[in-house]
Short mmCIF file of C-alpha atoms in Angstrom, two decimals:
data_model
loop_
_atom_site.label_atom_id
_atom_site.label_comp_id
_atom_site.label_asym_id
_atom_site.label_seq_id
_atom_site.Cartn_x
_atom_site.Cartn_y
_atom_site.Cartn_z
CA MET S 1 44.52 175.73 79.69
CA LEU S 2 45.27 179.37 79.04
CA PRO S 3 44.21 180.69 75.64
CA LEU S 4 46.91 181.32 73.06
CA THR S 5 48.01 184.95 73.02
CA LEU S 6 50.16 186.61 70.39
CA SER S 7 52.28 188.46 72.93
CA ARG S 8 53.34 185.28 74.76
CA LEU S 9 53.89 183.40 71.50
CA TRP S 10 56.02 186.29 70.24
CA THR S 11 58.14 186.28 73.40
CA ILE S 12 58.79 182.52 73.31
CA SER S 13 59.47 182.39 69.57
CA ARG S 14 61.76 185.43 69.72
CA ASN S 15 63.79 183.84 72.52
CA VAL S 16 64.15 180.61 70.53
CA PHE S 17 65.12 182.57 67.42
CA ASN S 18 67.79 184.60 69.23
CA GLU S 19 69.12 181.63 71.19
CA THR S 20 69.41 179.47 68.09
CA LEU S 21 71.28 182.18 66.21
CA ARG S 22 73.65 182.60 69.17
CA GLU S 23 74.58 178.95 68.73
CA ARG S 24 76.22 179.98 65.42
CA VAL S 25 73.70 178.19 63.26
CA LEU S 26 74.33 180.80 60.56
CA TYR S 27 77.74 179.19 60.04
CA VAL S 28 75.77 176.58 58.11
CA THR S 29 75.42 179.10 55.30
CA ALA S 30 79.21 179.51 55.11
CA VAL S 31 79.68 175.72 54.92
CA PHE S 32 76.97 175.58 52.25
CA ALA S 33 78.66 178.36 50.21
CA ILE S 34 82.08 176.72 50.36
CA GLY S 35 80.70 173.27 49.58
CA LEU S 36 78.63 174.51 46.65
CA ALA S 37 81.53 176.51 45.22
CA LEU S 38 83.76 173.43 45.35
CA ALA S 39 81.00 171.30 43.82
CA ILE S 40 80.66 173.71 40.89
CA VAL S 41 84.41 173.59 40.25
CA ILE S 42 84.47 169.78 40.38
CA LEU S 43 81.37 169.47 38.21
CA GLY S 44 83.02 171.71 35.66
CA GLN S 45 85.70 169.06 35.21
CA VAL S 46 83.37 166.08 34.83
CA SER S 47 80.22 167.41 33.16
CA ALA S 48 79.99 168.96 29.75
CA GLY S 49 77.03 171.13 28.84
CA THR S 50 74.98 170.18 31.89
CA GLN S 51 77.03 171.84 34.62
CA ASP S 52 74.41 174.49 35.27
CA LYS S 53 71.54 172.03 35.81
CA ILE S 54 73.64 169.67 37.93
CA SER S 55 74.89 172.61 40.01
CA LEU S 56 71.28 173.67 40.60
CA ASP S 57 70.36 170.11 41.61
CA VAL S 58 73.27 169.98 44.06
CA GLY S 59 72.48 173.43 45.44
CA MET S 60 68.78 172.78 46.04
CA ALA S 61 69.49 169.36 47.53
CA GLY S 62 72.07 170.99 49.82
CA ILE S 63 69.54 173.55 51.02
CA SER S 64 67.09 170.78 51.87
CA LEU S 65 69.64 168.57 53.64
CA PHE S 66 71.27 171.38 55.65
CA GLY S 67 67.79 172.50 56.71
CA LEU S 68 66.94 168.93 57.72
CA LEU S 69 70.01 168.74 59.96
CA ILE S 70 69.05 171.95 61.76
CA ALA S 71 65.40 170.94 62.12
CA ALA S 72 66.32 167.48 63.42
CA PHE S 73 69.23 168.29 65.74
CA VAL S 74 67.97 171.60 67.13
CA GLY S 75 64.27 170.72 67.08
CA GLY S 76 64.84 167.33 68.67
CA GLY S 77 66.56 168.94 71.65
CA LEU S 78 64.41 172.04 72.18
CA LEU S 79 62.16 170.53 74.83
CA ASN S 80 64.67 168.20 76.48
CA LYS S 81 67.17 171.05 76.86
CA GLU S 82 64.62 172.99 78.88
CA ILE S 83 63.84 169.90 80.96
CA GLU S 84 67.47 169.03 81.65
CA LYS S 85 68.32 172.60 82.68
CA ARG S 86 65.11 172.74 84.76
CA THR S 87 64.24 176.03 83.10
CA ILE S 88 60.95 174.41 82.12
CA LEU S 89 59.82 174.88 85.73
CA VAL S 90 60.43 178.61 85.54
CA MET S 91 58.64 178.89 82.20
CA LEU S 92 55.56 176.95 83.24
CA ALA S 93 55.34 178.81 86.55
CA LYS S 94 54.53 181.90 84.50
CA PRO S 95 51.10 182.45 82.90
CA ILE S 96 52.10 180.37 79.87
CA SER S 97 50.19 177.33 78.69
CA ARG S 98 51.98 174.28 77.40
CA ALA S 99 50.35 174.82 74.01
CA GLU S 100 51.90 178.29 73.86
CA PHE S 101 55.22 176.81 74.89
CA ILE S 102 55.16 174.21 72.10
CA VAL S 103 53.83 176.53 69.40
CA GLY S 104 56.23 179.31 70.39
CA LYS S 105 59.19 176.94 70.17
CA HIS S 106 58.02 175.80 66.76
CA LEU S 107 57.54 179.30 65.39
CA GLY S 108 60.96 180.42 66.63
CA LEU S 109 62.87 177.53 65.05
CA SER S 110 60.77 177.70 61.86
CA ALA S 111 61.71 181.38 61.54
CA VAL S 112 65.40 180.47 61.85
CA LEU S 113 65.00 177.82 59.15
CA LEU S 114 63.20 180.28 56.89
CA VAL S 115 66.11 182.73 57.23
CA LEU S 116 68.64 179.97 56.56
CA VAL S 117 66.78 178.75 53.47
CA ALA S 118 66.53 182.32 52.15
CA LEU S 119 70.25 182.95 52.72
CA MET S 120 71.31 179.67 51.10
CA THR S 121 69.03 180.35 48.13
CA LEU S 122 70.61 183.78 47.76
CA ILE S 123 74.08 182.21 47.91
CA LEU S 124 73.03 179.74 45.22
CA PHE S 125 71.84 182.55 42.96
CA ILE S 126 75.05 184.53 43.52
CA LEU S 127 77.29 181.57 42.69
CA MET S 128 75.24 180.72 39.62
CA SER S 129 75.45 184.31 38.43
CA LEU S 130 79.20 184.51 39.05
CA ASN S 131 79.66 181.42 36.93
CA GLN S 132 77.33 182.88 34.28
CA PHE S 133 74.88 179.99 34.55
CA ALA S 134 71.27 180.52 33.54
CA TYR S 135 68.72 179.62 36.23
CA PRO S 136 64.94 180.03 36.64
CA ALA S 137 64.87 182.33 39.69
CA GLY S 138 61.08 182.38 40.10
CA PRO S 139 60.48 178.61 40.26
CA LEU S 140 63.54 178.16 42.47
CA MET S 141 62.28 180.79 44.93
CA VAL S 142 58.90 179.03 45.08
CA THR S 143 60.69 175.73 45.64
CA SER S 144 62.75 177.26 48.47
CA PHE S 145 59.54 178.47 50.13
CA TYR S 146 58.15 174.93 50.01
CA ILE S 147 61.42 173.59 51.41
CA ALA S 148 60.94 175.97 54.35
CA LEU S 149 57.35 174.71 54.71
CA GLN S 150 58.63 171.14 54.66
CA LEU S 151 61.19 171.99 57.35
CA ALA S 152 58.47 173.58 59.48
CA LEU S 153 56.60 170.26 59.30
CA LEU S 154 59.76 168.37 60.29
CA THR S 155 60.31 170.80 63.17
CA ALA S 156 56.83 169.99 64.44
CA ALA S 157 57.68 166.29 64.14
CA ALA S 158 60.94 166.83 66.07
CA LEU S 159 59.02 168.58 68.85
CA LEU S 160 56.52 165.72 68.91
CA PHE S 161 59.26 163.12 69.24
CA GLY S 162 61.08 165.27 71.79
CA SER S 163 57.95 165.48 73.93
CA PHE S 164 58.20 161.81 74.93
CA THR S 165 61.76 160.66 74.21
CA SER S 166 65.39 161.76 74.40
CA SER S 167 67.00 164.35 72.15
CA LEU S 168 69.07 161.78 70.26
CA ILE S 169 66.15 159.48 69.55
CA ALA S 170 63.98 162.45 68.56
CA THR S 171 66.66 163.54 66.09
CA LEU S 172 66.98 160.06 64.58
CA LEU S 173 63.20 159.69 64.29
CA THR S 174 62.95 163.06 62.55
CA VAL S 175 65.60 162.10 60.01
CA ALA S 176 63.86 158.76 59.47
CA LEU S 177 60.54 160.57 58.95
CA TYR S 178 62.16 162.78 56.31
CA PHE S 179 63.24 159.80 54.22
CA MET S 180 60.02 157.88 54.82
CA GLY S 181 58.03 160.96 53.84
CA HIS S 182 59.83 161.15 50.51
CA PHE S 183 59.29 157.42 49.99
CA SER S 184 55.62 157.35 51.03
CA GLN S 185 54.21 157.77 47.51
CA ASN S 186 56.09 154.66 46.46
CA LEU S 187 54.17 152.72 49.10
CA VAL S 188 50.98 153.25 47.12
CA ILE S 189 52.66 151.99 43.94
CA LEU S 190 54.08 148.97 45.76
CA SER S 191 50.75 148.20 47.43
CA GLN S 192 49.09 147.89 44.03
CA LYS S 193 51.55 145.15 43.10
CA MET S 194 51.06 143.14 46.29
CA GLU S 195 48.90 140.04 46.14
CA SER S 196 48.29 139.92 49.89
CA ASP S 197 45.38 142.10 51.04
CA THR S 198 46.95 142.41 54.50
CA VAL S 199 50.23 143.73 53.15
CA ARG S 200 48.38 146.04 50.77
CA GLN S 201 46.26 147.49 53.56
CA LEU S 202 49.34 147.88 55.77
CA MET S 203 51.16 149.88 53.08
CA GLN S 204 48.13 152.06 52.50
CA PHE S 205 47.89 152.66 56.24
CA LEU S 206 51.56 153.65 56.40
CA TYR S 207 50.99 156.06 53.52
CA LEU S 208 48.22 157.74 55.50
CA ILE S 209 50.37 157.94 58.64
CA PHE S 210 53.58 159.28 57.14
CA PRO S 211 53.55 162.77 55.60
CA ASP S 212 53.83 162.83 51.83
CA LEU S 213 56.81 165.18 51.64
CA SER S 214 57.03 164.80 47.88
CA ARG S 215 54.02 167.15 47.76
CA LEU S 216 56.33 169.87 49.14
CA ASP S 217 59.34 169.01 46.97
CA PHE S 218 59.67 170.51 43.48
CA LYS S 219 63.46 170.52 43.15
CA ASN S 220 63.62 168.11 40.22
CA THR S 221 61.28 170.13 38.01
CA ALA S 222 62.10 173.65 39.27
CA VAL S 223 65.64 173.50 37.87
CA TYR S 224 64.01 173.30 34.43
CA GLY S 225 61.68 176.20 35.23
CA MET S 226 58.60 174.01 35.72
CA LEU S 227 56.19 174.00 38.67
CA PRO S 228 52.78 172.46 39.36
CA SER S 229 49.67 174.51 38.68
CA VAL S 230 48.65 177.23 41.13
CA PRO S 231 45.68 175.21 42.53
CA GLU S 232 48.00 172.26 43.13
CA LEU S 233 50.57 174.52 44.83
CA VAL S 234 47.86 175.93 47.11
CA ALA S 235 46.52 172.45 47.89
CA ASN S 236 49.99 171.15 48.72
CA ALA S 237 50.74 174.13 50.95
CA PHE S 238 47.44 173.57 52.75
CA TYR S 239 48.36 169.90 53.20
CA GLY S 240 51.69 170.87 54.77
CA VAL S 241 50.10 173.40 57.14
CA VAL S 242 47.36 170.99 58.25
CA TYR S 243 49.85 168.19 58.88
CA THR S 244 52.09 170.58 60.85
CA VAL S 245 49.18 171.74 63.00
CA ALA S 246 48.18 168.11 63.64
CA LEU S 247 51.71 167.23 64.79
CA LEU S 248 51.82 170.26 67.10
CA ALA S 249 48.43 169.33 68.55
CA ILE S 250 49.63 165.80 69.33
CA ALA S 251 52.89 167.14 70.78
CA THR S 252 50.93 169.53 73.01
CA TRP S 253 48.64 166.72 74.17
CA ILE S 254 51.59 164.50 75.11
CA PHE S 255 53.59 167.31 76.70
CA SER S 256 50.61 168.49 78.77
CA ARG S 257 50.49 165.08 80.45
CA ARG S 258 54.11 165.11 81.58
CA ASN S 259 54.97 166.05 85.14
CA PHE S 260 58.17 167.96 86.00
#
């Protein structure tokens, strides 16, 4: 296997970045802006005194969900699109390893998601300011960064699923992983209430298998200006990076054993 080189990774990731943007993914930000603006107007009619906090909740949740859709739908089809168009043969005929191919795809889509998250966060701040709502900009920016880190992990998962199954199934599995990842901490709580040792061990095993995405999700506390301590933030970021690298390694291992 050829060693990873920055120049080849840059070329692959840049192509993915440009190609994804050409597919008008940035229109997501316009849909987000319109939807959030309408939500603020509606919330103004039904909430009294808490409109700012609810608007922040809706905005941050929207950023996460829109990012999930891009990571799942685009990420789930990145590999299969190359296979179906047979362009994978041209790519692999060049001095590019399959590890570089996988990692380059991941970096390109992760960069797109980072840009989208940044733009949607900026839109949220603008709409909040226009409505003269107070908001904790610092904690929300940190939360947006961790949303991007969470989406990078989900992109790696989408590439893993796409390495051995169809685009549709890879997308569905990625979405399922998102919800299971946010539910995984509850498995530990449930396991402690189970009388059966087998069921308890099964739940603990599932907790170890599924990523604990709640470690990368601070939306509920950030709207009140609260974040975990710096050591905890660093530890959680490290957890997300390690899990992402592990998923990419497995995806590379599976993809390297496929014949085209």
